[in-house]
Coordinates of C-alpha atoms in Angstrom, one line a residue:
Chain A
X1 CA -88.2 4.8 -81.7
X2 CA -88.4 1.6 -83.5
X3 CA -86.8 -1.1 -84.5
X4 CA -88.4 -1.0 -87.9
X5 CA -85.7 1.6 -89.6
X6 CA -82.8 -0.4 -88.2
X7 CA -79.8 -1.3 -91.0
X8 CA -80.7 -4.8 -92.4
X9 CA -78.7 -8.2 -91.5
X10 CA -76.1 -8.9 -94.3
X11 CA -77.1 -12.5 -94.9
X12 CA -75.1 -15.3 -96.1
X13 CA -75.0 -18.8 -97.2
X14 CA -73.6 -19.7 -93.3
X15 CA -76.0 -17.4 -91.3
X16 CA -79.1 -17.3 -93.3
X17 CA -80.8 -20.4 -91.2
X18 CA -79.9 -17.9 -88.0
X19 CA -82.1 -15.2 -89.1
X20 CA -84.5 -17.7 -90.4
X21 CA -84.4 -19.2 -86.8
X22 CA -85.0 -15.6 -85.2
X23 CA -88.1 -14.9 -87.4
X24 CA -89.2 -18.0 -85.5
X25 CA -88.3 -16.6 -82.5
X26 CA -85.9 -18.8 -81.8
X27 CA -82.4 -18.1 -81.3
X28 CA -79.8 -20.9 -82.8
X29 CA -75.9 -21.8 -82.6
X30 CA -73.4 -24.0 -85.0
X31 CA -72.3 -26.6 -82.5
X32 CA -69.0 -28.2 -83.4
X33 CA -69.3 -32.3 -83.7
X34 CA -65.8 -33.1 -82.6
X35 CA -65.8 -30.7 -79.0
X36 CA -69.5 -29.7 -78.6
X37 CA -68.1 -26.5 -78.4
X38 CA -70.3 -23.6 -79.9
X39 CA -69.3 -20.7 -81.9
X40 CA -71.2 -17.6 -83.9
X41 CA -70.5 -15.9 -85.8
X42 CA -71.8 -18.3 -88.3
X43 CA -69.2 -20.2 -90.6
X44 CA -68.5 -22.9 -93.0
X45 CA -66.9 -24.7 -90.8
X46 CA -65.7 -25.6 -86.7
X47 CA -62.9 -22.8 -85.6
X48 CA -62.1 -25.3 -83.1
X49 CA -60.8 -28.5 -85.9
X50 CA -61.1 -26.8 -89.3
X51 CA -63.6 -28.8 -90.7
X52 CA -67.5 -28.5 -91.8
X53 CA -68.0 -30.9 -89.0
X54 CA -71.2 -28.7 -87.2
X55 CA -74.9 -28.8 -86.2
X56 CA -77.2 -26.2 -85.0
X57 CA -78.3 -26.5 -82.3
X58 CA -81.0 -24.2 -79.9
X59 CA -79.5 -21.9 -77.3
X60 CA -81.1 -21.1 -73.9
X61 CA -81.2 -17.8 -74.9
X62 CA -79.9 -17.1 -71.8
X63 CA -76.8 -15.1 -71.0
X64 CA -74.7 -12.3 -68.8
X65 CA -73.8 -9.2 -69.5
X66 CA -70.0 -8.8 -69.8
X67 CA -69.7 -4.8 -71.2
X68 CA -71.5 -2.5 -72.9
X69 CA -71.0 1.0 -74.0
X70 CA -73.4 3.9 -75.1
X71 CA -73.8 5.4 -78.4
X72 CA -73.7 9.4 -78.7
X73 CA -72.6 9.4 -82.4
X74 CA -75.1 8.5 -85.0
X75 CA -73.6 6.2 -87.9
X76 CA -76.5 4.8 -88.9
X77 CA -79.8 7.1 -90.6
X78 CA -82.0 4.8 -89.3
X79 CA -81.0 4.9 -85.4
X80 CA -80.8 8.5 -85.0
X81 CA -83.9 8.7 -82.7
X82 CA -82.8 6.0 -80.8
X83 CA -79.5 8.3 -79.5
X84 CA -78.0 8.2 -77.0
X85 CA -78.4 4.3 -77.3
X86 CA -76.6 1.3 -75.8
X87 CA -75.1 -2.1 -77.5
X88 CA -74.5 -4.9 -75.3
X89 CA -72.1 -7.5 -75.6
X90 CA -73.6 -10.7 -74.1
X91 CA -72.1 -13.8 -73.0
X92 CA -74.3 -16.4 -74.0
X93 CA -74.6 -19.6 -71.7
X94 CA -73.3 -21.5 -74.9
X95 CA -70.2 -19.5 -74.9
X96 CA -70.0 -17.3 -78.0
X97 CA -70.3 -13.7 -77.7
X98 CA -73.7 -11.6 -79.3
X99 CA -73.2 -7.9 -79.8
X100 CA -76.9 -6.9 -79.0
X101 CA -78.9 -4.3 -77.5
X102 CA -80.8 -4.3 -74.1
X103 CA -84.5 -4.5 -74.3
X104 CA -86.9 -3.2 -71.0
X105 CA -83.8 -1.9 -69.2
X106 CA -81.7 1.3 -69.9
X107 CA -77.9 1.6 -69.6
X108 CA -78.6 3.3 -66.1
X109 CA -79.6 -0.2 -64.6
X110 CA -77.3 -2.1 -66.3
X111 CA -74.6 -4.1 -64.0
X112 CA -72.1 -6.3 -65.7
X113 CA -72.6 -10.0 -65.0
X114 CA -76.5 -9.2 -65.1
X115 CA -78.4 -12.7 -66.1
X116 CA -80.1 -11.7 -69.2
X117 CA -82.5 -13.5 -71.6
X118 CA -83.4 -12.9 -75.0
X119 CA -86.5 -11.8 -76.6
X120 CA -87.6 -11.1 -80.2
X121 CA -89.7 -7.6 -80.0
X122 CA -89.2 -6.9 -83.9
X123 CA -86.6 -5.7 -86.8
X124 CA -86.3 -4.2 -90.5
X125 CA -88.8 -5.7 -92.6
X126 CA -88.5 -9.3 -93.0
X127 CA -86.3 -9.8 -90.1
X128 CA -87.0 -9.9 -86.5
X129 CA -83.3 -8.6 -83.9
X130 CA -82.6 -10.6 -80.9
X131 CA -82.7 -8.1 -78.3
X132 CA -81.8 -8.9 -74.2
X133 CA -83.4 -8.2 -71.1
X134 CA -83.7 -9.1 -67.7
X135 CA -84.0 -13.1 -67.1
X136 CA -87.6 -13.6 -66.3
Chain B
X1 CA -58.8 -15.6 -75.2
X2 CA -60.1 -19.4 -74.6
X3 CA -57.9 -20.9 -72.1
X4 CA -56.7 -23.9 -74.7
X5 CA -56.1 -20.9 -77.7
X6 CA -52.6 -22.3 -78.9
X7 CA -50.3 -19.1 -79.6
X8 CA -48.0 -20.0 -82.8
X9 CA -45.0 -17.4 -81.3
X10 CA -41.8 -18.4 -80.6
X11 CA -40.4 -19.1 -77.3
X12 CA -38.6 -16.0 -75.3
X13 CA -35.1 -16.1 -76.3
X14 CA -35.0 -17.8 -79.7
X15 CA -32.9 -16.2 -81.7
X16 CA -33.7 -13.7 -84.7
X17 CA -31.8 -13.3 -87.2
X18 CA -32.4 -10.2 -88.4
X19 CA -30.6 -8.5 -85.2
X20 CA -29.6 -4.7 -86.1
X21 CA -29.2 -5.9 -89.9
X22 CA -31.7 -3.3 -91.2
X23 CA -31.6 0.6 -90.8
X24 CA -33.9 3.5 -90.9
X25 CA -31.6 5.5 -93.6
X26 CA -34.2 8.6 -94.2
X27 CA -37.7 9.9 -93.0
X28 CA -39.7 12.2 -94.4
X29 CA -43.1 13.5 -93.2
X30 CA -45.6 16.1 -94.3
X31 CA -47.9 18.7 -92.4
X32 CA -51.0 17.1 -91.2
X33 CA -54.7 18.8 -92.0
X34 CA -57.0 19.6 -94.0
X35 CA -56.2 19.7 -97.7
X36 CA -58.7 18.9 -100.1
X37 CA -56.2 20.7 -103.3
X38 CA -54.5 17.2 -102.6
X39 CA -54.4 13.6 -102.1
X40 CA -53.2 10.3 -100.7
X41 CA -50.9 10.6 -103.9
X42 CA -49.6 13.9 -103.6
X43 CA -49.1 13.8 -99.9
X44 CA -47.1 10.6 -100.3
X45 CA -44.9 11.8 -103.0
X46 CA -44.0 14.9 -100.8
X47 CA -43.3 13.0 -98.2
X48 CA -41.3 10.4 -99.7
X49 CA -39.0 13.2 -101.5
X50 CA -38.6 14.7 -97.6
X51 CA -37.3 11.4 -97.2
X52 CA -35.2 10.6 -100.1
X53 CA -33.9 14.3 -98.9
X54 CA -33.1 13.4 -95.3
X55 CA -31.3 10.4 -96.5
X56 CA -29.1 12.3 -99.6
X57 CA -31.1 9.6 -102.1
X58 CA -33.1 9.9 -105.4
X59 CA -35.9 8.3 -106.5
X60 CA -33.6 5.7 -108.9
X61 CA -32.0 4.7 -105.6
X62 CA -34.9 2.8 -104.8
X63 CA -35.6 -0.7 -105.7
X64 CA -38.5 -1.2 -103.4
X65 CA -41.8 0.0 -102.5
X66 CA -44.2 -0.4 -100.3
X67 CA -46.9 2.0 -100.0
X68 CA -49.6 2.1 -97.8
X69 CA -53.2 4.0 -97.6
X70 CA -52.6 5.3 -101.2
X71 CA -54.7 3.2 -103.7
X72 CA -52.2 1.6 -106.7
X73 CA -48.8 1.0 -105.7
X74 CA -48.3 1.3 -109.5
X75 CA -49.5 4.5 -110.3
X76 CA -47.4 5.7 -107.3
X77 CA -44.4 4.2 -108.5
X78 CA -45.2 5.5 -112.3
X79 CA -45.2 8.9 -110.9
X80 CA -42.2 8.5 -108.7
X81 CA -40.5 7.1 -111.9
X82 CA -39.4 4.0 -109.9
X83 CA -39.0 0.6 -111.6
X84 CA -38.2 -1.6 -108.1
X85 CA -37.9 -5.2 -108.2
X86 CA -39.7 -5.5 -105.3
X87 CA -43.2 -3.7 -104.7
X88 CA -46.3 -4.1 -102.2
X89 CA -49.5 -2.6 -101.1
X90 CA -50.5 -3.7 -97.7
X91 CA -53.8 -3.8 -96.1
X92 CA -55.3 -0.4 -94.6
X93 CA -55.5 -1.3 -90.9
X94 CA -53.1 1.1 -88.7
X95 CA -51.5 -2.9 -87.3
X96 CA -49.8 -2.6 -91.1
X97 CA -47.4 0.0 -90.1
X98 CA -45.4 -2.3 -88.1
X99 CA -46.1 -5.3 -90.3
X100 CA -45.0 -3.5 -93.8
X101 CA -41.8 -2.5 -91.5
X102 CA -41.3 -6.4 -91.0
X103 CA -41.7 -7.1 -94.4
X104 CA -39.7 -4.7 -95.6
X105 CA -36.5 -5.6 -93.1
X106 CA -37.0 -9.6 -94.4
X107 CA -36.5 -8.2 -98.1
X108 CA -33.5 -6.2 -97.6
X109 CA -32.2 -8.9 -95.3
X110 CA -33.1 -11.9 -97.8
X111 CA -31.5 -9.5 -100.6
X112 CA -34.8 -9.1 -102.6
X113 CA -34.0 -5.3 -102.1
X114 CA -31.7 -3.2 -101.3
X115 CA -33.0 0.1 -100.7
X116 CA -36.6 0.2 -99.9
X117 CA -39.4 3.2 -99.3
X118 CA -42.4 2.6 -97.3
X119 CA -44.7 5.4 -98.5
X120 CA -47.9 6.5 -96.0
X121 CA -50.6 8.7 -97.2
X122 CA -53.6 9.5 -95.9
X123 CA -56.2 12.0 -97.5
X124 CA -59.6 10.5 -95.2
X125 CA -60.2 14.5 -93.5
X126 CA -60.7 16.0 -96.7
X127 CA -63.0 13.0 -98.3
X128 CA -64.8 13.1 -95.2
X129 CA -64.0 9.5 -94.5
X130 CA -66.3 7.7 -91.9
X131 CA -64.7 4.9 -89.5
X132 CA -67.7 3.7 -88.5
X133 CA -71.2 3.6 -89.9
X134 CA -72.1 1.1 -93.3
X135 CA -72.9 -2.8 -93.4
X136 CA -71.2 -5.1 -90.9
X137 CA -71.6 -8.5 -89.0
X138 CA -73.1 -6.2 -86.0
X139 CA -74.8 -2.9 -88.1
X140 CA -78.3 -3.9 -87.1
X141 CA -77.7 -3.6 -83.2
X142 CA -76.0 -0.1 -84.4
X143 CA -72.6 -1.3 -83.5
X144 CA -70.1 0.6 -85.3
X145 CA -66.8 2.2 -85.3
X146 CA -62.8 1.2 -83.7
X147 CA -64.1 3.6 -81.1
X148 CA -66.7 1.6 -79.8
X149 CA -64.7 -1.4 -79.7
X150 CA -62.4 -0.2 -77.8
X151 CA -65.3 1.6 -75.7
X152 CA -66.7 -1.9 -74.5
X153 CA -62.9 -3.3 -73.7
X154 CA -62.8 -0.2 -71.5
X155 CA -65.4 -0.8 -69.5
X156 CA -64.5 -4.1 -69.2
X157 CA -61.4 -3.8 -67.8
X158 CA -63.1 -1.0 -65.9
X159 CA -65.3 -3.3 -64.1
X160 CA -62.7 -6.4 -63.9
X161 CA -60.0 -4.3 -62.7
X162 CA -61.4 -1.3 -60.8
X163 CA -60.1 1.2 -63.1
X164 CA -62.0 4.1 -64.2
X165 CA -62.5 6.5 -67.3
X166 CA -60.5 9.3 -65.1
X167 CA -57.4 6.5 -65.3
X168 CA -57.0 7.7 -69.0
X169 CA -56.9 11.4 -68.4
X170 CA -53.0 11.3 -67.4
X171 CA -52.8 9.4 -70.8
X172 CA -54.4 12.2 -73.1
X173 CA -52.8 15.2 -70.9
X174 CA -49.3 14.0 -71.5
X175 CA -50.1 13.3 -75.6
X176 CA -51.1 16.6 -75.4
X177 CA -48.5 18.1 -73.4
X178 CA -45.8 16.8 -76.1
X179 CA -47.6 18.5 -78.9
X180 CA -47.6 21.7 -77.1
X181 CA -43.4 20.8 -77.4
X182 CA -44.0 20.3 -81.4
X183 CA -44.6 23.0 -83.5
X184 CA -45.8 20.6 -86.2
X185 CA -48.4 19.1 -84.2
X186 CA -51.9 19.9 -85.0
X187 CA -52.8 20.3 -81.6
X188 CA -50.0 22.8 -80.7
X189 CA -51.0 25.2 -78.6
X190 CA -53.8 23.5 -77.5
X191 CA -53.3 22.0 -73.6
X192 CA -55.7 20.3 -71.7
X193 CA -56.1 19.4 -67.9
X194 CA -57.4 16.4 -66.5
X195 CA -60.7 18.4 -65.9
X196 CA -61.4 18.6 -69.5
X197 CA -60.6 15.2 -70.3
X198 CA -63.5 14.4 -68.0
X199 CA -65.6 16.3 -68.7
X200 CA -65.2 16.1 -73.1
X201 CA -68.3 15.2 -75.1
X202 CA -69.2 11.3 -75.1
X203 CA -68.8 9.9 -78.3
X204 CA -69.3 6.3 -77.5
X205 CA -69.4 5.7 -73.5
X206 CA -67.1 5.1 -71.3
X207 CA -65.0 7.1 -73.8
X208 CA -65.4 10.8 -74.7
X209 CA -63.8 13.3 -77.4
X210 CA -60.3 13.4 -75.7
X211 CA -60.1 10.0 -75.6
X212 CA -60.2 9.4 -79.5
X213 CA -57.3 10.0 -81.9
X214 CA -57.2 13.4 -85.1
X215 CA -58.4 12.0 -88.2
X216 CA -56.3 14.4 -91.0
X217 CA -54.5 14.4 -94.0
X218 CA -51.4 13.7 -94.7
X219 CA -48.1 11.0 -95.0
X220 CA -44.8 9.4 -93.8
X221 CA -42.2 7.9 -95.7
X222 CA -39.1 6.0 -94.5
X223 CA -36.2 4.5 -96.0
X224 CA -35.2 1.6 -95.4
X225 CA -31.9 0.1 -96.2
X226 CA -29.2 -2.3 -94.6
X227 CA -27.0 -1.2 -91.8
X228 CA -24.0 -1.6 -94.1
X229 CA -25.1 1.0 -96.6
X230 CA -26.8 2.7 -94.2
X231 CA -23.4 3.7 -92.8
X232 CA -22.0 5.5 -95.6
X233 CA -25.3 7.6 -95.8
X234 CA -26.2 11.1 -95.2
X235 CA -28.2 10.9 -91.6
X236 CA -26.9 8.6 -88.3
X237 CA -28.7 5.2 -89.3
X238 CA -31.6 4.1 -86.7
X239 CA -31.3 0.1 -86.6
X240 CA -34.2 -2.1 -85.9
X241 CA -32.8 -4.3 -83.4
X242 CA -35.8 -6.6 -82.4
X243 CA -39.5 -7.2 -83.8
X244 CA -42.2 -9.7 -82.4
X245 CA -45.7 -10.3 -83.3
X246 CA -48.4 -12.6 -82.6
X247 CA -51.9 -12.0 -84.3
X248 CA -55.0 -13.6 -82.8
X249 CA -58.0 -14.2 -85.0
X250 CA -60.5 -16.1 -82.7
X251 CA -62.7 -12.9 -81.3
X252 CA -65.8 -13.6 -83.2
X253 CA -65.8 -10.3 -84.9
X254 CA -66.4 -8.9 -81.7
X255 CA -64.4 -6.9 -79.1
X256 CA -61.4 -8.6 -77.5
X257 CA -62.5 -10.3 -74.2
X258 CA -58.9 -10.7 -73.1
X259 CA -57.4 -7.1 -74.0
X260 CA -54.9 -8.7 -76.0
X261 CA -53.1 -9.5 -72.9
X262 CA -51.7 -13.1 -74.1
X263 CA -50.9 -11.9 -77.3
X264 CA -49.1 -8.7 -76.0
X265 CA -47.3 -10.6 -73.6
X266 CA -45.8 -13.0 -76.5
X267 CA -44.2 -9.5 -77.6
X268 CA -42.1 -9.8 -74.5
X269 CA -39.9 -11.9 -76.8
X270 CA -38.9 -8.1 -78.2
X271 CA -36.2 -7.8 -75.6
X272 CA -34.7 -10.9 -76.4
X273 CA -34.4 -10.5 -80.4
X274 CA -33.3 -7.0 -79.9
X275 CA -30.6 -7.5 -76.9
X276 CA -31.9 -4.9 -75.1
X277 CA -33.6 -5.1 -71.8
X278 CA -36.7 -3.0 -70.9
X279 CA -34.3 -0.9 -68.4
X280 CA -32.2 -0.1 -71.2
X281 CA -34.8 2.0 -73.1
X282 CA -35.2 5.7 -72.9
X283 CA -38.6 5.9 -74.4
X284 CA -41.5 4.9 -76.1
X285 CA -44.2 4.7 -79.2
X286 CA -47.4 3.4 -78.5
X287 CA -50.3 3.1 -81.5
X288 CA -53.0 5.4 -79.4
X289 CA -56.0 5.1 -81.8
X290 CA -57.8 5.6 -78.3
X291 CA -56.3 6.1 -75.5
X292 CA -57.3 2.5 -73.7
X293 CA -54.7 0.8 -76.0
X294 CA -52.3 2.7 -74.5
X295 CA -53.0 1.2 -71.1
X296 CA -53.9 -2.4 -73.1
X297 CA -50.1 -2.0 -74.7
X298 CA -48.2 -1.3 -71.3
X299 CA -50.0 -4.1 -68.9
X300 CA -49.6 -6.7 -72.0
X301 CA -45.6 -5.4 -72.0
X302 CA -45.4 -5.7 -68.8
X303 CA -44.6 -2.5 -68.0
X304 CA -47.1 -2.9 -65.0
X305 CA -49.2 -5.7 -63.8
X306 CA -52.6 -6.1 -64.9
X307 CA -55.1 -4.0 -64.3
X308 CA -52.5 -1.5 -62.9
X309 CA -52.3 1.2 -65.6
X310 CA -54.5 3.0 -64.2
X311 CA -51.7 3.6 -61.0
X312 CA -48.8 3.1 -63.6
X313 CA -49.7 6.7 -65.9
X314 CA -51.5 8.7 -63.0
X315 CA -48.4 10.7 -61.5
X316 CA -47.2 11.6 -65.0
X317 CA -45.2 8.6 -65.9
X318 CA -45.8 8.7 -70.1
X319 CA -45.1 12.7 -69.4
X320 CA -41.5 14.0 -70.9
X321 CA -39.4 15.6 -67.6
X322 CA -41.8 14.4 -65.5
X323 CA -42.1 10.7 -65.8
X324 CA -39.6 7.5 -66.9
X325 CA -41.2 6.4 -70.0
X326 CA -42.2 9.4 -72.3
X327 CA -44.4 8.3 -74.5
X328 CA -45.4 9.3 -77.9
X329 CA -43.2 12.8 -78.1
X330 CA -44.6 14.4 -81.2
X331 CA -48.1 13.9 -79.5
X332 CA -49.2 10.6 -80.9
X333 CA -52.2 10.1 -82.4
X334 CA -54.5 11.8 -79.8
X335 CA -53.2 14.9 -80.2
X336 CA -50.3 15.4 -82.9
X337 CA -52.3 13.0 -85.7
X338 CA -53.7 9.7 -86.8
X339 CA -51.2 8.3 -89.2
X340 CA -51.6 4.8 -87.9
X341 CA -48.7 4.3 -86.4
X342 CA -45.9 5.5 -89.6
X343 CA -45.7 8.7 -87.1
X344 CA -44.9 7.6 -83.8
X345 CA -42.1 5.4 -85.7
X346 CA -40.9 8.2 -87.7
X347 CA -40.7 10.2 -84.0
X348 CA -39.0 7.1 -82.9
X349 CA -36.4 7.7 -85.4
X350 CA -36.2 11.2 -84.4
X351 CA -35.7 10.8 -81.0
X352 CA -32.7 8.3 -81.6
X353 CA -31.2 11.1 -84.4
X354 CA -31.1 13.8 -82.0
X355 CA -34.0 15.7 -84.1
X356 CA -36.5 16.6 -80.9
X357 CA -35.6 20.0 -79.5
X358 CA -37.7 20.8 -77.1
X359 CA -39.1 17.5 -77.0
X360 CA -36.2 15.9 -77.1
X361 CA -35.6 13.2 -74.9
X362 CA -32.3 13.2 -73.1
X363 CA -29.4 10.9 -73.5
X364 CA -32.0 8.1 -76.0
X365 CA -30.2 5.1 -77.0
X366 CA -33.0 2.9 -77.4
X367 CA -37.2 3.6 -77.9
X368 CA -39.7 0.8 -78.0
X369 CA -43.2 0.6 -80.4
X370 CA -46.3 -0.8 -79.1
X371 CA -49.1 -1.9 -81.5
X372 CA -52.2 -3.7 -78.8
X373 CA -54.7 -4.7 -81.8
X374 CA -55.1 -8.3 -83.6
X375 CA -51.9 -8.1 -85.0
X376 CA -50.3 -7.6 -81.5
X377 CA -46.6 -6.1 -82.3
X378 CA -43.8 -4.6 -80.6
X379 CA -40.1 -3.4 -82.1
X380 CA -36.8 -1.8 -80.2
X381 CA -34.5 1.0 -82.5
X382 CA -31.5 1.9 -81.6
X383 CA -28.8 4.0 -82.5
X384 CA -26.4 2.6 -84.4
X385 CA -22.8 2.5 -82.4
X386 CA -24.7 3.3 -79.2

């Protein structure tokens, strides 16, 4: 089970300096200049006044678990080992949503509203997956 | 939804004008399987020619077209041999059933046509068709499929509300009772208890096999036409009395953190533009792609509180004979097939003509659609004269 043989980010124009940022280790969010409101997934411009009126900014990283479910199907070649596997959507402290997967606990332990952080443990080649565990 | 999302729909009780103006004048629909000696093509023009049959109408009859799920709107009309002056192919999503009904009742009404066919067809059993899997936004975290969307709103509400995965049994056990009432359903003949809804194969968890809708071949057709003409036609006409709608856009690509529930509740406005209070409807369609929409679509209705489904279905409330609102008669999409909604409207229809036998509902004057996706919907039919 690896993270190596997992489908590749579709990268754009918008969300290119993201994955750039998580090769880094660093997880980053488009902040919107007019509310300081943040929003992912990335775009051309605020959701919140229309225009290209943004900056990224770095997250905490930090977030809670608001739902999850667990994968029996397999959909993607490269996951099959990984089944029965869990994706995680995570409420980040920012406030945008990250559909992600838990890292260092399984969907046993899992309790919504869990504080979790982010960590970077790998990806397809040339990318590295936020992932989320427990907060330290 | 964030609490300062501005919803663009209009204000219970404004008026609409399109009021009973526009009438279901024919409906055709084929069997639903596995047939790979066909297509979306073939299976729509058989079921458009059911329909032009029900409603005593030929293909020259028809100046517009809207088809749906079949790939050129123009080869479809070539081989229908109609030359419409209005014509449209809408957008795959099952939220376009209700939406190309809309469209289709603003044309007749504006006079842009006067007779129009919607045309479903569906071949995605037989071509093996995945909903799930390929490049997305989320594909590298493995997150795939309506299923799983809906999977993580369940145990959401779940955990917000206290409901459970057992709260959707009495949802999938009445579906499936109904199409043990419909010989044309594929799973006729095929009931199920509570027991087995529990304890179905996990396809994406909290949901399991029985809570996911038939994937098949196959298509609907309706005819739409004005109440006027639709008099002097073959078949009672079905009149659409009310439609509301209210999309929301702002998720993030990501599962609905709200359920819906503001934009479902804007569909209250239904009542209003129809005329027709909740009380005064018999029974109901309700787009069950899985069966948590089913419970999304009745708490955003207000058919119960919030976060009460679960207590509103359990004693066999969606149930025909047992419980006040039967639901989804032909067996829905869990259990009769998933024709993205053109079904349960076309069972609508039934119901109000009479059509049901055994599954008849008694005394129907009125049935209500539900549609709990992005494109949150909601429409009343009635008889015409009742």
């Amino acid at each position: 089970m690896s993270l190596d043989t997992r489908p590749k980010p579709l990268v754009d124009n918008w969300n290119r300096p993201f994955w750039e940022a998580c090769g880094r280790g660093q997880l980053i969010l488009q902040r919107c200049k007019a509310t300081g409101k943040c929003f992912f997934p990335p775009a051309p411009v605020s959701p919140f006044t229309g225009r290209p009126e943004w900056e990224w900014i770095n997250a905490s990283g930090r977030g809670e678990l608001w739902s999850f479910v667990v994968f029996h199907q397999s959909y993607f070649p490269g996951m099959k080992d990984e089944l029965p596997y869990p994706v995680a959507m995570v409420k980040l402290e920012e406030g945008p949503y990250l559909l992600t997967n838990l890292d260092g606990i399984g969907p046993d332990e899992a309790k919504i509203g869990m504080r979790l952080a982010v960590r970077f443990p790998g990806g397809p080649e040339g990318f590295t997956l936020p992932q989320f565990g427990p907060e330290a | 939804m964030p609490p300062d999302t501005e919803l663009a729909s209009p204000a219970i009780s404004a008026p609409w004008p399109l009021r009973d103006k526009v009438a279901f004048a024919g409906i055709g629909t084929t069997r639903y399987g596995n047939f790979p000696e066909t297509d979306s093509y073939g299976l729509g023009c058989e079921a458009l020619n059911a329909a032009l049959d029900d409603a005593g109408l030929r293909p020259s009859d028809i100046d517009g077209l809207i088809v749906n799920r079949i790939p050129s709107y123009e080869r479809f009309a070539e081989m229908m041999g109609i030359n419409p002056q209005y014509c449209l192919l809408t957008e795959a999503p099952g939220r376009f059933s209700g939406v190309s009904l809309a469209l289709a009742a603003q044309a007749i009404a504006t006079g842009a046509a006067k007779t129009i066919a919607l045309v479903y067809g569906n071949n995605g059993r037989s071509v093996r068709m995945m909903y799930g899997g390929g490049d997305s936004q989320w594909s590298p975290w493995g997150m795939t499929s309506p299923g799983a969307i809906h999977a993580m709103m369940w145990r959401r509400h779940m955990h917000q509300f206290g409901t459970t995965h057992a709260d959707l049994g009495p949802i999938s056990v009445a579906f499936r009772h109904h199409a043990c009432l419909n010989p044309d359903a594929v799973m006729h003949g095929k009931p199920i208890t509570l027991q087995q809804h529990a304890a179905a194969r996990p396809i994406c968890e909290p949901l399991k096999l029985l809570d996911y809708c038939l994937i098949n071949d196959g298509a609907v057709a309706w005819i739409l036409t004005s109440a006027e003409r639709a008099r002097d036609m073959k078949r009672p006409p079905v009149l659409l009395s009310g439609y509301a709608r209210q999309d929301a856009f702002h998720y993030g690509s990501a599962p609905a953190d709200d359920f819906w529930y503001p934009t479902l509740s804007a569909c209250r406005s239904v009542y209003d533009r129809a005329g027709i209070g909740r009380d005064d409807i018999q029974g109901l369609g309700i787009y069950d792609n899985f069966s948590p929409t089913v419970m999304f679509s009745l708490e955003g209705l207000g058919f119960c509180k919030q976060g009460e489904g679960g207590d509103f279905v359990r004693d066999g409330t969606l149930q025909l004979g047992t419980g006040r609102w039967p639901t989804n008669t032909s067996g829905g999409h869990l259990s009769d097939s998933y024709m993205q909604g053109w079904g349960i409207i076309a069972e609508c229809v039934r119901q109000l003509r009479d059509d049901c036998g055994e599954r008849q509902i008694p005394n129907v004057n009125a049935m209500q659609y539900i549609c709990a996706t992005h494109i949150a919907q909601s429409l009343i039919l009635r008889r015409a004269g009742a």
